[in-house]
mmCIF file with all atom_site columns, C-alpha atoms in Angstrom:
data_model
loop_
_atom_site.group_PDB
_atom_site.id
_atom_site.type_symbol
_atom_site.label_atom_id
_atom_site.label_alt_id
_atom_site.label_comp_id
_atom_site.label_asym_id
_atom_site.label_entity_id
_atom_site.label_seq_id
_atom_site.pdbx_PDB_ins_code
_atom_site.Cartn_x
_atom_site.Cartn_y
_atom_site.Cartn_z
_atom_site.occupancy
_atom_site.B_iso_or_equiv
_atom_site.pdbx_formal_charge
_atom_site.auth_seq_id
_atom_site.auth_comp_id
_atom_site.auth_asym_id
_atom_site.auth_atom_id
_atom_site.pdbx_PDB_model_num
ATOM 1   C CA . UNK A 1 1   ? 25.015 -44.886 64.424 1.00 64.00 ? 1   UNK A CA 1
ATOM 2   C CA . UNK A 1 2   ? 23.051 -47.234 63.056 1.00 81.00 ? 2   UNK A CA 1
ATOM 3   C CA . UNK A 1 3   ? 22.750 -50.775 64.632 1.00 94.00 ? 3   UNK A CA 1
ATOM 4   C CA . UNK A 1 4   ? 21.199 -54.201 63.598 1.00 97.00 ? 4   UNK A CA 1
ATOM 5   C CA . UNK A 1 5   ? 19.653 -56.857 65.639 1.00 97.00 ? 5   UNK A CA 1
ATOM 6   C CA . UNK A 1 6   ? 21.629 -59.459 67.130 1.00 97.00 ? 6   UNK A CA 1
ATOM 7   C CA . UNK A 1 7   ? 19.608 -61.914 66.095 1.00 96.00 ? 7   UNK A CA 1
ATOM 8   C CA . UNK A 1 8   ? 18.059 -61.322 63.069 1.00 96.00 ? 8   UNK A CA 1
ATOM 9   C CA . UNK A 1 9   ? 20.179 -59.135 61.562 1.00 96.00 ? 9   UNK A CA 1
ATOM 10  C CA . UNK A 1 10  ? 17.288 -55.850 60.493 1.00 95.00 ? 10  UNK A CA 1
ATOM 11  C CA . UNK A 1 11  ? 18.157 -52.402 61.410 1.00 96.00 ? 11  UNK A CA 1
ATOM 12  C CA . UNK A 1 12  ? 17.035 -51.541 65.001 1.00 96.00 ? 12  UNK A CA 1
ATOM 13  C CA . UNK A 1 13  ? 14.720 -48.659 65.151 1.00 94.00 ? 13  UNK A CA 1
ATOM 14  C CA . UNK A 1 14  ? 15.206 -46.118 68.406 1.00 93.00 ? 14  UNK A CA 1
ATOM 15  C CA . UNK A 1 15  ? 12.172 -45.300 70.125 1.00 87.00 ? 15  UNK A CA 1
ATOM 16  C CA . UNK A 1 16  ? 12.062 -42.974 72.973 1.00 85.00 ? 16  UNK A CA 1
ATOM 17  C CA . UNK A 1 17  ? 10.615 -43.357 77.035 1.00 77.00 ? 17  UNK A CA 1
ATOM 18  C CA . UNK A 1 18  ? 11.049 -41.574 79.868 1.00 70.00 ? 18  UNK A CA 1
ATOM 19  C CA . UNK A 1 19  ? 14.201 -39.937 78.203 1.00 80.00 ? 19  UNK A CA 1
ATOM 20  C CA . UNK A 1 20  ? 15.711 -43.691 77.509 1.00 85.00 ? 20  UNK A CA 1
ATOM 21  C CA . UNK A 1 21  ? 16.195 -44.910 73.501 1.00 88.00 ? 21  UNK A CA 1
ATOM 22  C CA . UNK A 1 22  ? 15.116 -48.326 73.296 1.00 89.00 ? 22  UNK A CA 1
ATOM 23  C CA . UNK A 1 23  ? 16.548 -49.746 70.177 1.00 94.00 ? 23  UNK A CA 1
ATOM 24  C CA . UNK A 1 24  ? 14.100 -52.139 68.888 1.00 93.00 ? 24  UNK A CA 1
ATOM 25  C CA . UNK A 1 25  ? 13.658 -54.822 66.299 1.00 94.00 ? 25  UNK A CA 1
ATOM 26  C CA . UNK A 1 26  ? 10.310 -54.760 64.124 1.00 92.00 ? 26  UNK A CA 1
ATOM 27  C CA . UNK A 1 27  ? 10.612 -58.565 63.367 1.00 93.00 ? 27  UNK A CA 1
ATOM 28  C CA . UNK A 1 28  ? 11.254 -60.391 66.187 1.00 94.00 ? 28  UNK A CA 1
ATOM 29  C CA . UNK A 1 29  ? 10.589 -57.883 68.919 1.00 92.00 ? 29  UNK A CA 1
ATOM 30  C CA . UNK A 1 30  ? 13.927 -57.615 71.057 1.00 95.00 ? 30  UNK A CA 1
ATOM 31  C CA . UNK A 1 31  ? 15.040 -54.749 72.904 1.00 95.00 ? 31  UNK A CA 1
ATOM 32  C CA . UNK A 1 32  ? 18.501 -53.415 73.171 1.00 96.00 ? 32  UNK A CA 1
ATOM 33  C CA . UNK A 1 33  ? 19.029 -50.591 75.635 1.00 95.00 ? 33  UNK A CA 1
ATOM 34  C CA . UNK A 1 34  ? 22.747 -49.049 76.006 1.00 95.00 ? 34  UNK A CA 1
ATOM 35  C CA . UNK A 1 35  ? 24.631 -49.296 79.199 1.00 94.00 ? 35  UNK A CA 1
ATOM 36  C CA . UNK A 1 36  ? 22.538 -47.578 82.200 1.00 92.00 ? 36  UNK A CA 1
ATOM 37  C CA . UNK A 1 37  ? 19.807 -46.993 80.496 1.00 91.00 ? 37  UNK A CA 1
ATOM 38  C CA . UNK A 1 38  ? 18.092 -50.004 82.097 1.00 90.00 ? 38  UNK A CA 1
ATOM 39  C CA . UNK A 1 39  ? 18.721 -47.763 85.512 1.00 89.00 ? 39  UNK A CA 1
ATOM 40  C CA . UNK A 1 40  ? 17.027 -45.388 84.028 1.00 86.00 ? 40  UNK A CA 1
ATOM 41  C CA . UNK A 1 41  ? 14.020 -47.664 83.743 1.00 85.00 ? 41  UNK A CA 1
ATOM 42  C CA . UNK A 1 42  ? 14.265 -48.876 87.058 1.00 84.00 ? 42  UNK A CA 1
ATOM 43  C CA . UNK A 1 43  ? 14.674 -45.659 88.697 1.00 81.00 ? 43  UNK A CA 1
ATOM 44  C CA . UNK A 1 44  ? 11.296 -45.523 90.523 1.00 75.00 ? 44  UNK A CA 1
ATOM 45  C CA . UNK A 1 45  ? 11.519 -49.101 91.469 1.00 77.00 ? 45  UNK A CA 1
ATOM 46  C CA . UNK A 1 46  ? 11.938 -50.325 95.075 1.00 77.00 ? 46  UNK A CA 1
ATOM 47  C CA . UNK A 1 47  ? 13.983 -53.622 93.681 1.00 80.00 ? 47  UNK A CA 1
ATOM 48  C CA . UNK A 1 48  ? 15.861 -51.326 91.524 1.00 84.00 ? 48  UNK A CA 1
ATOM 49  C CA . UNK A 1 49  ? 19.232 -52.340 93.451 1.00 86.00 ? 49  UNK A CA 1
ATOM 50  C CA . UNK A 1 50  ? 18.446 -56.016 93.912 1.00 85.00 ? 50  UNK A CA 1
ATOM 51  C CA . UNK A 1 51  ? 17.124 -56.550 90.334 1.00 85.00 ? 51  UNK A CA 1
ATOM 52  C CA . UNK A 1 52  ? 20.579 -54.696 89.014 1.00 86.00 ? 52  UNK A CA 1
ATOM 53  C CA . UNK A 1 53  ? 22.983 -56.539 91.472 1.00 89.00 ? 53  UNK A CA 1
ATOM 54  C CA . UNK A 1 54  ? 21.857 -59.877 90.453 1.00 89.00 ? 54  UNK A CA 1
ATOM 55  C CA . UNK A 1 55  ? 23.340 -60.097 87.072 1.00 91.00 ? 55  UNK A CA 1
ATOM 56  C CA . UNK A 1 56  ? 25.085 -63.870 86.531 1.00 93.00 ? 56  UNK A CA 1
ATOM 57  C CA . UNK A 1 57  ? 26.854 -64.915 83.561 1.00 93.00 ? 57  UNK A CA 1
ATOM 58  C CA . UNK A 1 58  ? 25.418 -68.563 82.522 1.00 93.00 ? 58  UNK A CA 1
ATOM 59  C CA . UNK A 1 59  ? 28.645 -70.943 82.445 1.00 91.00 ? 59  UNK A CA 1
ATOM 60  C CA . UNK A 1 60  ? 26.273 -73.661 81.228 1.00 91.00 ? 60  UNK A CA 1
ATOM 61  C CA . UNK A 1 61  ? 24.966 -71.480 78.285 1.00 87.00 ? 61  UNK A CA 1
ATOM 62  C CA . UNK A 1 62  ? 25.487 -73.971 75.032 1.00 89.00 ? 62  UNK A CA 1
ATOM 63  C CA . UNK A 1 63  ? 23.584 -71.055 72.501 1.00 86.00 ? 63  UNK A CA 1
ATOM 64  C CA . UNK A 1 64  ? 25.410 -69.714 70.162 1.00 90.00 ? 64  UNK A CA 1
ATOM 65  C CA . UNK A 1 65  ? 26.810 -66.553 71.191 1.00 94.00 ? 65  UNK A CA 1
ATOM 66  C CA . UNK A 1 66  ? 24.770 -63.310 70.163 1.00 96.00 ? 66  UNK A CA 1
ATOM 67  C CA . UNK A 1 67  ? 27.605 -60.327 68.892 1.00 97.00 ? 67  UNK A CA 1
ATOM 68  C CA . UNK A 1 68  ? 26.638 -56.735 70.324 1.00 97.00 ? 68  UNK A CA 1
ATOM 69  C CA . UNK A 1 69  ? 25.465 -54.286 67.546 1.00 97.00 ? 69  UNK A CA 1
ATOM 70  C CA . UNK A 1 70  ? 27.513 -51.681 69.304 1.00 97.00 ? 70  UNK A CA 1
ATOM 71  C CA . UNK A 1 71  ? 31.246 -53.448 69.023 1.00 97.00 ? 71  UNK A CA 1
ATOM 72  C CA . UNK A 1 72  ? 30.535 -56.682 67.376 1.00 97.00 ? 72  UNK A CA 1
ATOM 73  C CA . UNK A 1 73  ? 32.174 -58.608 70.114 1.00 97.00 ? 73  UNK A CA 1
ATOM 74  C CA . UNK A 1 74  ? 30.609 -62.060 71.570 1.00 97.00 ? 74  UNK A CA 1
ATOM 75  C CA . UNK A 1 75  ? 27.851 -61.082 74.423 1.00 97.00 ? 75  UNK A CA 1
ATOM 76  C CA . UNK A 1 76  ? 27.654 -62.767 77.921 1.00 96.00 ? 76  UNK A CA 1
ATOM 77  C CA . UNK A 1 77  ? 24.784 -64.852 78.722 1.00 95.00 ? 77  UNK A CA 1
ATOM 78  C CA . UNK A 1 78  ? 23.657 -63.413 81.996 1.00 95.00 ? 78  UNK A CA 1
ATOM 79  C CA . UNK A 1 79  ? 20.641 -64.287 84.291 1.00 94.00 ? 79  UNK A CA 1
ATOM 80  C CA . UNK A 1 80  ? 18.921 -61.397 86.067 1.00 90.00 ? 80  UNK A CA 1
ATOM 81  C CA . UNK A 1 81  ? 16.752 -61.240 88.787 1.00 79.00 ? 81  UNK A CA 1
ATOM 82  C CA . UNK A 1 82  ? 16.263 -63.594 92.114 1.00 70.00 ? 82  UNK A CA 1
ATOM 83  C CA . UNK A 1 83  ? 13.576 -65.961 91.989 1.00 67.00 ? 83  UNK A CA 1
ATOM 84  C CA . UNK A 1 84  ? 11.912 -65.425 88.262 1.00 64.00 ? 84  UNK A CA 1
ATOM 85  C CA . UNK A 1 85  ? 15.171 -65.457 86.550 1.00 85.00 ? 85  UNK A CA 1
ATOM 86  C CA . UNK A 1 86  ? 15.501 -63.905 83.014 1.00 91.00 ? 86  UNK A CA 1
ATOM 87  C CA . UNK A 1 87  ? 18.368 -64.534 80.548 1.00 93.00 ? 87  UNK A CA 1
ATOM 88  C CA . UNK A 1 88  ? 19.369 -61.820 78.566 1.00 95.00 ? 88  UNK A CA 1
ATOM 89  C CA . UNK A 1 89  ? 22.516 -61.086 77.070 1.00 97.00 ? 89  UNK A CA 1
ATOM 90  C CA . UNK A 1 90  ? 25.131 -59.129 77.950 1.00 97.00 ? 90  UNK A CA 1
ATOM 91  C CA . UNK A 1 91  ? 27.841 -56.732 76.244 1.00 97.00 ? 91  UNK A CA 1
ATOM 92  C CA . UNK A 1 92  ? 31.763 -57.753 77.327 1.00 96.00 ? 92  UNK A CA 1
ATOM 93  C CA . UNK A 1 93  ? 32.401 -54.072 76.749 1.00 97.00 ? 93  UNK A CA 1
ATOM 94  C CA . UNK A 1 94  ? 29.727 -52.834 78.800 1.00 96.00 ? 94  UNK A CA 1
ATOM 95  C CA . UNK A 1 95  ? 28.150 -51.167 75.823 1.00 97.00 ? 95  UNK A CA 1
ATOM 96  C CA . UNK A 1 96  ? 24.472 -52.923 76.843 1.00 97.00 ? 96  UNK A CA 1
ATOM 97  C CA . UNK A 1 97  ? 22.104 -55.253 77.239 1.00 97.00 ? 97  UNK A CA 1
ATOM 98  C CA . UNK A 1 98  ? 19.992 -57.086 74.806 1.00 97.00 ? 98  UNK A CA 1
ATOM 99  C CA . UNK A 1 99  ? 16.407 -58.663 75.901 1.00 96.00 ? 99  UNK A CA 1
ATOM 100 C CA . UNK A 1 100 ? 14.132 -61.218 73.597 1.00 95.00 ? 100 UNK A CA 1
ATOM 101 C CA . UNK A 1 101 ? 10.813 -60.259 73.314 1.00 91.00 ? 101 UNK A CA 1
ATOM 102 C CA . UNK A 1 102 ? 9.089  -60.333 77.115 1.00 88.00 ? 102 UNK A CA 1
ATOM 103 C CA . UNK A 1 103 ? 11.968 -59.977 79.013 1.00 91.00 ? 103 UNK A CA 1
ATOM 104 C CA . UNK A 1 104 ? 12.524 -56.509 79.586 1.00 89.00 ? 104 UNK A CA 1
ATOM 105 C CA . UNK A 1 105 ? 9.048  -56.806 80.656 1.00 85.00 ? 105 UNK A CA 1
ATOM 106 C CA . UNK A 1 106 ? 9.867  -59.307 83.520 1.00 85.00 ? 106 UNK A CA 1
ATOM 107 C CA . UNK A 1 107 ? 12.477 -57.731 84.663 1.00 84.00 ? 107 UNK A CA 1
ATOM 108 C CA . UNK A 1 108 ? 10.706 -54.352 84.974 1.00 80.00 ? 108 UNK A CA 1
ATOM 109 C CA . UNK A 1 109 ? 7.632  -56.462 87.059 1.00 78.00 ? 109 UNK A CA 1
ATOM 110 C CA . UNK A 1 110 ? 9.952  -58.345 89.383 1.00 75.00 ? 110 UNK A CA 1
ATOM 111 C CA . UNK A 1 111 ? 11.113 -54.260 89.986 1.00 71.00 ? 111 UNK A CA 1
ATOM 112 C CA . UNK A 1 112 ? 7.174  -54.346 91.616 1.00 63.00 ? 112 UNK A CA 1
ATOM 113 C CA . UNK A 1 113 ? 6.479  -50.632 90.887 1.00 55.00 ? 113 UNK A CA 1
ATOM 114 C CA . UNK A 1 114 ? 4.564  -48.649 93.137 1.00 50.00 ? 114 UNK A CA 1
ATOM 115 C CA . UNK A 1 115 ? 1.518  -46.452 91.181 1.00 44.00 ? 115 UNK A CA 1
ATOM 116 C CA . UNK A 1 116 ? 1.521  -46.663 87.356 1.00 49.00 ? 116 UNK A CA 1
ATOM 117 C CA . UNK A 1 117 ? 4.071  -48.487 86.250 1.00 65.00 ? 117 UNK A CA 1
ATOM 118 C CA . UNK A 1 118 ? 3.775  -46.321 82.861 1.00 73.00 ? 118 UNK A CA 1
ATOM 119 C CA . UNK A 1 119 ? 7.042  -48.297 81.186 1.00 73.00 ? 119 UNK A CA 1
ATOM 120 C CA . UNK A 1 120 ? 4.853  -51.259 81.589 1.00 75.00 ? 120 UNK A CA 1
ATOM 121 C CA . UNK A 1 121 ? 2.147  -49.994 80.111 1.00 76.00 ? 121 UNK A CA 1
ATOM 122 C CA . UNK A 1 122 ? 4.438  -48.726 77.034 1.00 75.00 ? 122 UNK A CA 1
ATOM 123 C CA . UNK A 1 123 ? 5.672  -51.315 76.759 1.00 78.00 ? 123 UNK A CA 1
ATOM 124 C CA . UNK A 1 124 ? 2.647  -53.369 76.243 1.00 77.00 ? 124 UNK A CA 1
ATOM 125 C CA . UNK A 1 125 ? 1.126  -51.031 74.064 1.00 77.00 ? 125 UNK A CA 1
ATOM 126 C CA . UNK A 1 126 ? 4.392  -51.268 71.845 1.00 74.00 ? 126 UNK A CA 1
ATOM 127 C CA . UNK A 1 127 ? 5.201  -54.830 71.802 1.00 72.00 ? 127 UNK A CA 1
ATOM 128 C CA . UNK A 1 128 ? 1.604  -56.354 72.627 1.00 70.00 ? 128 UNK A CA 1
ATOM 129 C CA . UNK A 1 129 ? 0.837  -58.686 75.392 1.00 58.00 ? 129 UNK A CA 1
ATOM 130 C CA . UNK A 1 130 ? 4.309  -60.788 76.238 1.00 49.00 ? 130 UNK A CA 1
ATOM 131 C CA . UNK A 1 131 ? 3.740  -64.203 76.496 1.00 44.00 ? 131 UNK A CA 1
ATOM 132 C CA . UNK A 1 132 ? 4.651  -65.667 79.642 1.00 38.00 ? 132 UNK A CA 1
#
């Protein structure tokens, strides 16, 4: 089905990697990837168990609330990751996760890849270079 961005509202076009659809938005570059898919990114990472066990939803969060494109409802603030800490946001439902530009990326380097990490390098050639 089709979805929109969560923040600015344009369809989300679905590109594929490594058999995941990333669901991404042409205008201001955020990522939505449906439940486990992020897993699926992970999956030759060492930290892949750390990075995914260190979800924490952000009781001081005072954004307004971004709604899920899957089921519309209210998504979760949630900081991932130990020491770098990202904030994405997350589906009540468990439907997904949605990243702002850069922060999938983050999250995949804190997951210190041995070899080619080729989603990195996708990823850069898709979005550009992230600002950090």
């Amino acid at each position: 089905g089709e979805m929109n961005c969560p923040v600015c509202k344009e369809p989300l076009i679905v590109l594929e990697q490594k058999q995941v659809e990333l669901d991404h938005c042409l205008s201001c570059k955020g990522i939505w990837l449906d439940s486990g898919e992020l897993e699926l990114l992970l999956e030759d990472s060492r930290e892949k168990d750390r990075i995914l066990s260190s979800f924490k939803l952000d009781r001081e969060c005072r954004e307004a609330k971004r709604k899920c494109p899957i089921c519309s409802k209210k998504m979760d603030p949630v900081w991932c990751g130990s020491d770098n800490k990202v904030h994405i946001d997350r589906c009540p439902e468990g439907d997904g996760l949605w990243f702002d530009l850069g922060e999938l990326e983050r999250i995949i380097r804190a997951g210190s890849f041995g070899g080619s990490a080729e989603v990195l390098d996708w990823l850069k050639e898709t979005f550009g270079k992230a600002s950090f």
